Amino acid sequence: MYYCAVVDDSDGRLLEEEPLYQFYQQAVVQQACQWGSVEADEPCGQRTLWRELPQVRASGVLEHLTDTEQRQQEALFEVLTSEASYQRSLRLLSDHFAQGLQGTLEPREWDALFGSLAPLREASERLLARLDWAWDGPLLCERRVCDALREHASQNGASYVRYCSHQGHQDRLLRELTASRPDVASQLRDLEVAPNCQGLRLHSFLLLPMQRVTRLPLLADALLRHVPDSTPARDALGALNQVVAECNEGARKMARMEEMLHISRTLEFRECRAVPLISSSRWLVKRGPLVRVSVDSRRRTWGRLVQCARTSLHLFLFTDLLLVTKRKGDDYYAVLDHCPRNMVQAYAEATLPSRLPDCCRHLFQLTLLQNSAGRTVEMLLAAESESDKTRWMDVLTPMVSSDPDERIYEEWDCPQVQCRHAYTPQQADELALEEADVVNVFRKMSDGWYEGERLRDGARGWFPASHTVELVNLHVRSRNLRLRYRLLMASQTLLEKQQLNKSDA
């Protein structure tokens, strides 16, 4: 092999010369923003290129390869160099930060931040060693690279899922420690200013596994684009995409459970029968303030506004339950009533008198068919805005299309936007956005809110349009749609193979 001597140990030149993974990832984001795509095709950042290797140039192989074949080799080589970059950053996280903070943090705190790193570091070392055996002279063997990726996903997916599931708790713990523990904050500052960290914060290192596991399917997709009929690339893409889906689901479940525990500590049942709130199948769908309006049309005089009594409420809608509460403090709520979600109806109020005051706009009717006392209760509620009203109406009475193909058609024929400024959800029905994320838009509201589906993982929710810019390049849009189709087809193929293997067994 031409390249074994370069990467035959952990201190090899490849690991030393590749940039830290944060800089590689930053170059990927910048490229996606520039081209309006999240595909792995063009070289990213200052990483080593296959065609620049002395062994490749000396072999004369460049003169005999087509442009397509050279791009395929670059795509294969990026799998190797990006893994080397990731491993370099992962080692710095483990050897510099984890060891440096071991004497400062309590064992429980240290384990929450760094306890899941060792399996990921070992998995990366095994993958890089396996990729080293993919060389066939100056060329990388596509089958060997794809087989290495597929086995990496199947053997180490659980380690990624475990780490990513606790990412939210990890972030909160780090913020709490730096805010409440001066000794931790001081030690962390000393570690972060070390020259080998190159100005990077600990938080950026803790994000590495999540960033890597979401990048790997895009690298596999780049291989599949160059060889569309490649079964190894398709199998690798399907396996990696499944790991990403499991990581997202694990993180989502953990975040939901933590949110439910927090909500349960803020509620008090005094005015109605208490219900047990914590359940593995229950999570928050939407919460927020609404105003209950009582219209007294008998007190209306000629030419004057209708008199309205207003009561501030705060609603919690879970997957199977609606709580009607009243806020009693900064983070404390008294439960006034509750109702199973399938016993709730909501519809726009069409029989209101004219000349309502401004405080009684954006109204809809909420009916509890069987409340906590077994009675039917009707409420006229005012939302803060027209989009807030629409969002409440949607989650209380979800729209169902009579045509099963309608939603698919809308996904293929809808505007697309790209995130320019990251957005953190404020409500459970909102969509988290990172820079360069591409979103299919299914609905636009006049007050600047969009509802859409994130292309990279299919997550759906609301987000402010001000954080995005609309994509107008039809070629870019069609390329993104093809990417999504390939991801879905790869996942479907993998699931079909798994079902076939189970039936044969």
mmCIF file with all atom_site columns, C-alpha atoms in Angstrom, residues 203-377:
data_model
loop_
_atom_site.group_PDB
_atom_site.id
_atom_site.type_symbol
_atom_site.label_atom_id
_atom_site.label_alt_id
_atom_site.label_comp_id
_atom_site.label_asym_id
_atom_site.label_entity_id
_atom_site.label_seq_id
_atom_site.pdbx_PDB_ins_code
_atom_site.Cartn_x
_atom_site.Cartn_y
_atom_site.Cartn_z
_atom_site.occupancy
_atom_site.B_iso_or_equiv
_atom_site.pdbx_formal_charge
_atom_site.auth_seq_id
_atom_site.auth_comp_id
_atom_site.auth_asym_id
_atom_site.auth_atom_id
_atom_site.pdbx_PDB_model_num
ATOM 1   C CA . HIS A 1 203 ? -18.817 23.214 24.380 1.00 0.00 ? 203 HIS A CA 1
ATOM 2   C CA . SER A 1 204 ? -17.656 22.898 20.769 1.00 0.00 ? 204 SER A CA 1
ATOM 3   C CA . PHE A 1 205 ? -15.795 19.691 21.656 1.00 0.00 ? 205 PHE A CA 1
ATOM 4   C CA . LEU A 1 206 ? -18.799 18.186 23.427 1.00 0.00 ? 206 LEU A CA 1
ATOM 5   C CA . LEU A 1 207 ? -20.822 18.656 20.229 1.00 0.00 ? 207 LEU A CA 1
ATOM 6   C CA . LEU A 1 208 ? -18.368 16.582 18.174 1.00 0.00 ? 208 LEU A CA 1
ATOM 7   C CA . PRO A 1 209 ? -20.138 13.171 18.244 1.00 0.00 ? 209 PRO A CA 1
ATOM 8   C CA . MET A 1 210 ? -23.477 14.692 17.267 1.00 0.00 ? 210 MET A CA 1
ATOM 9   C CA . GLN A 1 211 ? -21.872 16.640 14.424 1.00 0.00 ? 211 GLN A CA 1
ATOM 10  C CA . ARG A 1 212 ? -19.981 13.598 13.198 1.00 0.00 ? 212 ARG A CA 1
ATOM 11  C CA . VAL A 1 213 ? -22.900 11.192 13.231 1.00 0.00 ? 213 VAL A CA 1
ATOM 12  C CA . THR A 1 214 ? -25.011 13.636 11.188 1.00 0.00 ? 214 THR A CA 1
ATOM 13  C CA . ARG A 1 215 ? -22.166 14.253 8.723  1.00 0.00 ? 215 ARG A CA 1
ATOM 14  C CA . LEU A 1 216 ? -21.434 10.601 7.934  1.00 0.00 ? 216 LEU A CA 1
ATOM 15  C CA . PRO A 1 217 ? -24.667 9.963  5.944  1.00 0.00 ? 217 PRO A CA 1
ATOM 16  C CA . LEU A 1 218 ? -23.892 12.964 3.744  1.00 0.00 ? 218 LEU A CA 1
ATOM 17  C CA . LEU A 1 219 ? -20.428 11.600 3.027  1.00 0.00 ? 219 LEU A CA 1
ATOM 18  C CA . ALA A 1 220 ? -21.962 8.237  2.115  1.00 0.00 ? 220 ALA A CA 1
ATOM 19  C CA . ASP A 1 221 ? -24.500 10.000 -0.096 1.00 0.00 ? 221 ASP A CA 1
ATOM 20  C CA . ALA A 1 222 ? -21.660 11.716 -1.959 1.00 0.00 ? 222 ALA A CA 1
ATOM 21  C CA . LEU A 1 223 ? -20.235 8.274  -2.740 1.00 0.00 ? 223 LEU A CA 1
ATOM 22  C CA . LEU A 1 224 ? -23.619 7.095  -3.975 1.00 0.00 ? 224 LEU A CA 1
ATOM 23  C CA . ARG A 1 225 ? -23.940 10.101 -6.271 1.00 0.00 ? 225 ARG A CA 1
ATOM 24  C CA . HIS A 1 226 ? -20.742 9.175  -8.076 1.00 0.00 ? 226 HIS A CA 1
ATOM 25  C CA . VAL A 1 227 ? -21.772 5.508  -8.387 1.00 0.00 ? 227 VAL A CA 1
ATOM 26  C CA . PRO A 1 228 ? -25.611 5.496  -8.375 1.00 0.00 ? 228 PRO A CA 1
ATOM 27  C CA . ASP A 1 229 ? -25.835 1.702  -8.703 1.00 0.00 ? 229 ASP A CA 1
ATOM 28  C CA . SER A 1 230 ? -23.424 0.998  -5.848 1.00 0.00 ? 230 SER A CA 1
ATOM 29  C CA . THR A 1 231 ? -24.970 -1.485 -3.429 1.00 0.00 ? 231 THR A CA 1
ATOM 30  C CA . PRO A 1 232 ? -22.213 -1.008 -0.776 1.00 0.00 ? 232 PRO A CA 1
ATOM 31  C CA . ALA A 1 233 ? -22.727 2.776  -0.775 1.00 0.00 ? 233 ALA A CA 1
ATOM 32  C CA . ARG A 1 234 ? -26.497 2.372  -0.560 1.00 0.00 ? 234 ARG A CA 1
ATOM 33  C CA . ASP A 1 235 ? -26.189 -0.084 2.337  1.00 0.00 ? 235 ASP A CA 1
ATOM 34  C CA . ALA A 1 236 ? -23.761 2.212  4.161  1.00 0.00 ? 236 ALA A CA 1
ATOM 35  C CA . LEU A 1 237 ? -26.047 5.200  3.673  1.00 0.00 ? 237 LEU A CA 1
ATOM 36  C CA . GLY A 1 238 ? -29.054 3.296  4.971  1.00 0.00 ? 238 GLY A CA 1
ATOM 37  C CA . ALA A 1 239 ? -27.221 2.055  8.066  1.00 0.00 ? 239 ALA A CA 1
ATOM 38  C CA . LEU A 1 240 ? -25.821 5.501  8.888  1.00 0.00 ? 240 LEU A CA 1
ATOM 39  C CA . ASN A 1 241 ? -29.135 7.201  8.286  1.00 0.00 ? 241 ASN A CA 1
ATOM 40  C CA . GLN A 1 242 ? -30.804 4.784  10.690 1.00 0.00 ? 242 GLN A CA 1
ATOM 41  C CA . VAL A 1 243 ? -28.268 5.628  13.401 1.00 0.00 ? 243 VAL A CA 1
ATOM 42  C CA . VAL A 1 244 ? -28.993 9.342  12.922 1.00 0.00 ? 244 VAL A CA 1
ATOM 43  C CA . ALA A 1 245 ? -32.728 8.684  13.227 1.00 0.00 ? 245 ALA A CA 1
ATOM 44  C CA . GLU A 1 246 ? -32.160 6.711  16.443 1.00 0.00 ? 246 GLU A CA 1
ATOM 45  C CA . CYS A 1 247 ? -29.939 9.484  17.837 1.00 0.00 ? 247 CYS A CA 1
ATOM 46  C CA . ASN A 1 248 ? -32.606 12.088 17.098 1.00 0.00 ? 248 ASN A CA 1
ATOM 47  C CA . GLU A 1 249 ? -35.301 9.936  18.661 1.00 0.00 ? 249 GLU A CA 1
ATOM 48  C CA . GLY A 1 250 ? -33.176 9.217  21.733 1.00 0.00 ? 250 GLY A CA 1
ATOM 49  C CA . ALA A 1 251 ? -32.443 12.910 22.250 1.00 0.00 ? 251 ALA A CA 1
ATOM 50  C CA . ARG A 1 252 ? -36.098 13.740 21.700 1.00 0.00 ? 252 ARG A CA 1
ATOM 51  C CA . LYS A 1 253 ? -37.283 11.168 24.275 1.00 0.00 ? 253 LYS A CA 1
ATOM 52  C CA . MET A 1 254 ? -34.796 12.315 26.885 1.00 0.00 ? 254 MET A CA 1
ATOM 53  C CA . ALA A 1 255 ? -35.670 15.987 26.366 1.00 0.00 ? 255 ALA A CA 1
ATOM 54  C CA . ARG A 1 256 ? -39.372 15.169 26.605 1.00 0.00 ? 256 ARG A CA 1
ATOM 55  C CA . MET A 1 257 ? -38.938 13.228 29.827 1.00 0.00 ? 257 MET A CA 1
ATOM 56  C CA . GLU A 1 258 ? -36.889 16.007 31.438 1.00 0.00 ? 258 GLU A CA 1
ATOM 57  C CA . GLU A 1 259 ? -39.477 18.551 30.331 1.00 0.00 ? 259 GLU A CA 1
ATOM 58  C CA . MET A 1 260 ? -42.315 16.478 31.797 1.00 0.00 ? 260 MET A CA 1
ATOM 59  C CA . LEU A 1 261 ? -40.478 16.148 35.111 1.00 0.00 ? 261 LEU A CA 1
ATOM 60  C CA . HIS A 1 262 ? -39.963 19.910 35.230 1.00 0.00 ? 262 HIS A CA 1
ATOM 61  C CA . ILE A 1 263 ? -43.606 20.653 34.383 1.00 0.00 ? 263 ILE A CA 1
ATOM 62  C CA . SER A 1 264 ? -44.877 18.197 36.996 1.00 0.00 ? 264 SER A CA 1
ATOM 63  C CA . ARG A 1 265 ? -42.949 20.094 39.684 1.00 0.00 ? 265 ARG A CA 1
ATOM 64  C CA . THR A 1 266 ? -44.618 23.385 38.718 1.00 0.00 ? 266 THR A CA 1
ATOM 65  C CA . LEU A 1 267 ? -48.250 22.187 38.846 1.00 0.00 ? 267 LEU A CA 1
ATOM 66  C CA . GLU A 1 268 ? -50.596 22.067 41.797 1.00 0.00 ? 268 GLU A CA 1
ATOM 67  C CA . PHE A 1 269 ? -53.999 20.341 41.772 1.00 0.00 ? 269 PHE A CA 1
ATOM 68  C CA . ARG A 1 270 ? -56.264 22.091 44.271 1.00 0.00 ? 270 ARG A CA 1
ATOM 69  C CA . GLU A 1 271 ? -59.416 22.958 42.356 1.00 0.00 ? 271 GLU A CA 1
ATOM 70  C CA . CYS A 1 272 ? -59.869 19.642 40.526 1.00 0.00 ? 272 CYS A CA 1
ATOM 71  C CA . ARG A 1 273 ? -59.051 15.959 40.768 1.00 0.00 ? 273 ARG A CA 1
ATOM 72  C CA . ALA A 1 274 ? -55.331 15.290 40.374 1.00 0.00 ? 274 ALA A CA 1
ATOM 73  C CA . VAL A 1 275 ? -54.043 13.111 37.555 1.00 0.00 ? 275 VAL A CA 1
ATOM 74  C CA . PRO A 1 276 ? -50.628 11.373 37.400 1.00 0.00 ? 276 PRO A CA 1
ATOM 75  C CA . LEU A 1 277 ? -48.656 13.315 34.814 1.00 0.00 ? 277 LEU A CA 1
ATOM 76  C CA . ILE A 1 278 ? -45.489 11.288 34.173 1.00 0.00 ? 278 ILE A CA 1
ATOM 77  C CA . SER A 1 279 ? -45.841 8.576  31.544 1.00 0.00 ? 279 SER A CA 1
ATOM 78  C CA . SER A 1 280 ? -43.457 7.110  28.970 1.00 0.00 ? 280 SER A CA 1
ATOM 79  C CA . SER A 1 281 ? -46.022 7.759  26.227 1.00 0.00 ? 281 SER A CA 1
ATOM 80  C CA . ARG A 1 282 ? -46.894 11.334 27.231 1.00 0.00 ? 282 ARG A CA 1
ATOM 81  C CA . TRP A 1 283 ? -45.039 14.481 26.290 1.00 0.00 ? 283 TRP A CA 1
ATOM 82  C CA . LEU A 1 284 ? -45.738 18.159 25.774 1.00 0.00 ? 284 LEU A CA 1
ATOM 83  C CA . VAL A 1 285 ? -47.214 19.155 22.423 1.00 0.00 ? 285 VAL A CA 1
ATOM 84  C CA . LYS A 1 286 ? -47.841 22.848 23.082 1.00 0.00 ? 286 LYS A CA 1
ATOM 85  C CA . ARG A 1 287 ? -48.191 25.261 25.972 1.00 0.00 ? 287 ARG A CA 1
ATOM 86  C CA . GLY A 1 288 ? -48.855 28.950 26.245 1.00 0.00 ? 288 GLY A CA 1
ATOM 87  C CA . PRO A 1 289 ? -51.025 31.795 27.541 1.00 0.00 ? 289 PRO A CA 1
ATOM 88  C CA . LEU A 1 290 ? -54.596 32.326 26.368 1.00 0.00 ? 290 LEU A CA 1
ATOM 89  C CA . VAL A 1 291 ? -57.343 34.610 27.637 1.00 0.00 ? 291 VAL A CA 1
ATOM 90  C CA . ARG A 1 292 ? -60.826 33.326 28.454 1.00 0.00 ? 292 ARG A CA 1
ATOM 91  C CA . VAL A 1 293 ? -63.370 35.861 27.243 1.00 0.00 ? 293 VAL A CA 1
ATOM 92  C CA . SER A 1 294 ? -66.922 36.176 28.544 1.00 0.00 ? 294 SER A CA 1
ATOM 93  C CA . VAL A 1 295 ? -69.046 38.365 26.245 1.00 0.00 ? 295 VAL A CA 1
ATOM 94  C CA . ASP A 1 296 ? -71.971 40.190 27.880 1.00 0.00 ? 296 ASP A CA 1
ATOM 95  C CA . SER A 1 297 ? -74.061 41.410 24.945 1.00 0.00 ? 297 SER A CA 1
ATOM 96  C CA . ARG A 1 298 ? -76.872 42.560 27.276 1.00 0.00 ? 298 ARG A CA 1
ATOM 97  C CA . ARG A 1 299 ? -74.727 45.420 28.584 1.00 0.00 ? 299 ARG A CA 1
ATOM 98  C CA . ARG A 1 300 ? -74.040 46.754 25.109 1.00 0.00 ? 300 ARG A CA 1
ATOM 99  C CA . THR A 1 301 ? -75.312 50.279 24.426 1.00 0.00 ? 301 THR A CA 1
ATOM 100 C CA . TRP A 1 302 ? -75.793 51.875 21.033 1.00 0.00 ? 302 TRP A CA 1
ATOM 101 C CA . GLY A 1 303 ? -72.489 52.763 19.347 1.00 0.00 ? 303 GLY A CA 1
ATOM 102 C CA . ARG A 1 304 ? -70.340 51.366 22.157 1.00 0.00 ? 304 ARG A CA 1
ATOM 103 C CA . LEU A 1 305 ? -68.085 48.345 22.359 1.00 0.00 ? 305 LEU A CA 1
ATOM 104 C CA . VAL A 1 306 ? -69.367 45.050 23.720 1.00 0.00 ? 306 VAL A CA 1
ATOM 105 C CA . GLN A 1 307 ? -68.423 44.474 27.366 1.00 0.00 ? 307 GLN A CA 1
ATOM 106 C CA . CYS A 1 308 ? -66.018 41.546 27.887 1.00 0.00 ? 308 CYS A CA 1
ATOM 107 C CA . ALA A 1 309 ? -64.737 39.910 31.068 1.00 0.00 ? 309 ALA A CA 1
ATOM 108 C CA . ARG A 1 310 ? -61.221 38.489 30.678 1.00 0.00 ? 310 ARG A CA 1
ATOM 109 C CA . THR A 1 311 ? -59.458 35.725 32.632 1.00 0.00 ? 311 THR A CA 1
ATOM 110 C CA . SER A 1 312 ? -55.824 34.868 31.937 1.00 0.00 ? 312 SER A CA 1
ATOM 111 C CA . LEU A 1 313 ? -55.141 31.151 31.513 1.00 0.00 ? 313 LEU A CA 1
ATOM 112 C CA . HIS A 1 314 ? -52.167 28.984 30.638 1.00 0.00 ? 314 HIS A CA 1
ATOM 113 C CA . LEU A 1 315 ? -52.846 25.792 28.686 1.00 0.00 ? 315 LEU A CA 1
ATOM 114 C CA . PHE A 1 316 ? -50.690 22.660 28.603 1.00 0.00 ? 316 PHE A CA 1
ATOM 115 C CA . LEU A 1 317 ? -51.509 20.287 25.764 1.00 0.00 ? 317 LEU A CA 1
ATOM 116 C CA . PHE A 1 318 ? -49.930 16.847 26.020 1.00 0.00 ? 318 PHE A CA 1
ATOM 117 C CA . THR A 1 319 ? -50.206 13.911 23.648 1.00 0.00 ? 319 THR A CA 1
ATOM 118 C CA . ASP A 1 320 ? -53.299 12.599 25.443 1.00 0.00 ? 320 ASP A CA 1
ATOM 119 C CA . LEU A 1 321 ? -54.287 15.290 27.938 1.00 0.00 ? 321 LEU A CA 1
ATOM 120 C CA . LEU A 1 322 ? -55.186 18.991 28.130 1.00 0.00 ? 322 LEU A CA 1
ATOM 121 C CA . LEU A 1 323 ? -54.570 20.972 31.326 1.00 0.00 ? 323 LEU A CA 1
ATOM 122 C CA . VAL A 1 324 ? -56.227 24.345 31.893 1.00 0.00 ? 324 VAL A CA 1
ATOM 123 C CA . THR A 1 325 ? -54.208 26.278 34.477 1.00 0.00 ? 325 THR A CA 1
ATOM 124 C CA . LYS A 1 326 ? -53.790 29.737 35.948 1.00 0.00 ? 326 LYS A CA 1
ATOM 125 C CA . ARG A 1 327 ? -50.355 31.173 36.493 1.00 0.00 ? 327 ARG A CA 1
ATOM 126 C CA . LYS A 1 328 ? -49.597 31.913 40.137 1.00 0.00 ? 328 LYS A CA 1
ATOM 127 C CA . GLY A 1 329 ? -45.924 32.877 39.981 1.00 0.00 ? 329 GLY A CA 1
ATOM 128 C CA . ASP A 1 330 ? -42.843 32.942 37.793 1.00 0.00 ? 330 ASP A CA 1
ATOM 129 C CA . ASP A 1 331 ? -42.942 29.179 37.311 1.00 0.00 ? 331 ASP A CA 1
ATOM 130 C CA . TYR A 1 332 ? -45.950 27.911 39.226 1.00 0.00 ? 332 TYR A CA 1
ATOM 131 C CA . TYR A 1 333 ? -49.406 26.987 37.927 1.00 0.00 ? 333 TYR A CA 1
ATOM 132 C CA . ALA A 1 334 ? -52.674 26.048 39.616 1.00 0.00 ? 334 ALA A CA 1
ATOM 133 C CA . VAL A 1 335 ? -54.622 23.449 37.619 1.00 0.00 ? 335 VAL A CA 1
ATOM 134 C CA . LEU A 1 336 ? -58.236 24.571 37.123 1.00 0.00 ? 336 LEU A CA 1
ATOM 135 C CA . ASP A 1 337 ? -59.458 21.737 34.914 1.00 0.00 ? 337 ASP A CA 1
ATOM 136 C CA . HIS A 1 338 ? -58.306 18.928 32.658 1.00 0.00 ? 338 HIS A CA 1
ATOM 137 C CA . CYS A 1 339 ? -59.689 16.811 29.870 1.00 0.00 ? 339 CYS A CA 1
ATOM 138 C CA . PRO A 1 340 ? -58.524 13.892 27.696 1.00 0.00 ? 340 PRO A CA 1
ATOM 139 C CA . ARG A 1 341 ? -57.238 15.210 24.391 1.00 0.00 ? 341 ARG A CA 1
ATOM 140 C CA . ASN A 1 342 ? -59.676 13.108 22.391 1.00 0.00 ? 342 ASN A CA 1
ATOM 141 C CA . MET A 1 343 ? -62.488 14.811 24.301 1.00 0.00 ? 343 MET A CA 1
ATOM 142 C CA . VAL A 1 344 ? -61.411 18.320 23.221 1.00 0.00 ? 344 VAL A CA 1
ATOM 143 C CA . GLN A 1 345 ? -62.897 20.228 20.293 1.00 0.00 ? 345 GLN A CA 1
ATOM 144 C CA . ALA A 1 346 ? -61.826 23.585 18.903 1.00 0.00 ? 346 ALA A CA 1
ATOM 145 C CA . TYR A 1 347 ? -63.315 25.656 16.123 1.00 0.00 ? 347 TYR A CA 1
ATOM 146 C CA . ALA A 1 348 ? -63.372 29.246 14.958 1.00 0.00 ? 348 ALA A CA 1
ATOM 147 C CA . GLU A 1 349 ? -66.152 31.310 16.529 1.00 0.00 ? 349 GLU A CA 1
ATOM 148 C CA . ALA A 1 350 ? -68.428 32.629 13.782 1.00 0.00 ? 350 ALA A CA 1
ATOM 149 C CA . THR A 1 351 ? -71.348 34.029 15.823 1.00 0.00 ? 351 THR A CA 1
ATOM 150 C CA . LEU A 1 352 ? -69.691 36.868 17.715 1.00 0.00 ? 352 LEU A CA 1
ATOM 151 C CA . PRO A 1 353 ? -71.244 40.327 17.889 1.00 0.00 ? 353 PRO A CA 1
ATOM 152 C CA . SER A 1 354 ? -69.539 43.187 16.087 1.00 0.00 ? 354 SER A CA 1
ATOM 153 C CA . ARG A 1 355 ? -67.523 46.009 17.712 1.00 0.00 ? 355 ARG A CA 1
ATOM 154 C CA . LEU A 1 356 ? -65.496 43.821 20.030 1.00 0.00 ? 356 LEU A CA 1
ATOM 155 C CA . PRO A 1 357 ? -62.668 45.549 21.919 1.00 0.00 ? 357 PRO A CA 1
ATOM 156 C CA . ASP A 1 358 ? -59.100 45.009 20.709 1.00 0.00 ? 358 ASP A CA 1
ATOM 157 C CA . CYS A 1 359 ? -58.393 42.692 23.634 1.00 0.00 ? 359 CYS A CA 1
ATOM 158 C CA . CYS A 1 360 ? -60.926 40.215 22.244 1.00 0.00 ? 360 CYS A CA 1
ATOM 159 C CA . ARG A 1 361 ? -59.332 39.426 18.892 1.00 0.00 ? 361 ARG A CA 1
ATOM 160 C CA . HIS A 1 362 ? -58.065 36.119 17.482 1.00 0.00 ? 362 HIS A CA 1
ATOM 161 C CA . LEU A 1 363 ? -60.885 34.167 19.123 1.00 0.00 ? 363 LEU A CA 1
ATOM 162 C CA . PHE A 1 364 ? -61.741 30.475 18.950 1.00 0.00 ? 364 PHE A CA 1
ATOM 163 C CA . GLN A 1 365 ? -64.143 28.208 20.800 1.00 0.00 ? 365 GLN A CA 1
ATOM 164 C CA . LEU A 1 366 ? -62.733 25.431 22.998 1.00 0.00 ? 366 LEU A CA 1
ATOM 165 C CA . THR A 1 367 ? -65.051 22.684 24.240 1.00 0.00 ? 367 THR A CA 1
ATOM 166 C CA . LEU A 1 368 ? -64.144 20.132 26.905 1.00 0.00 ? 368 LEU A CA 1
ATOM 167 C CA . LEU A 1 369 ? -66.606 17.321 26.245 1.00 0.00 ? 369 LEU A CA 1
ATOM 168 C CA . GLN A 1 370 ? -65.735 15.583 29.505 1.00 0.00 ? 370 GLN A CA 1
ATOM 169 C CA . ASN A 1 371 ? -63.779 17.655 31.995 1.00 0.00 ? 371 ASN A CA 1
ATOM 170 C CA . SER A 1 372 ? -62.362 16.605 35.364 1.00 0.00 ? 372 SER A CA 1
ATOM 171 C CA . ALA A 1 373 ? -65.876 16.597 36.849 1.00 0.00 ? 373 ALA A CA 1
ATOM 172 C CA . GLY A 1 374 ? -67.404 14.701 33.933 1.00 0.00 ? 374 GLY A CA 1
ATOM 173 C CA . ARG A 1 375 ? -69.203 17.748 32.542 1.00 0.00 ? 375 ARG A CA 1
ATOM 174 C CA . THR A 1 376 ? -69.114 19.591 29.218 1.00 0.00 ? 376 THR A CA 1
ATOM 175 C CA . VAL A 1 377 ? -67.480 23.016 29.419 1.00 0.00 ? 377 VAL A CA 1
#
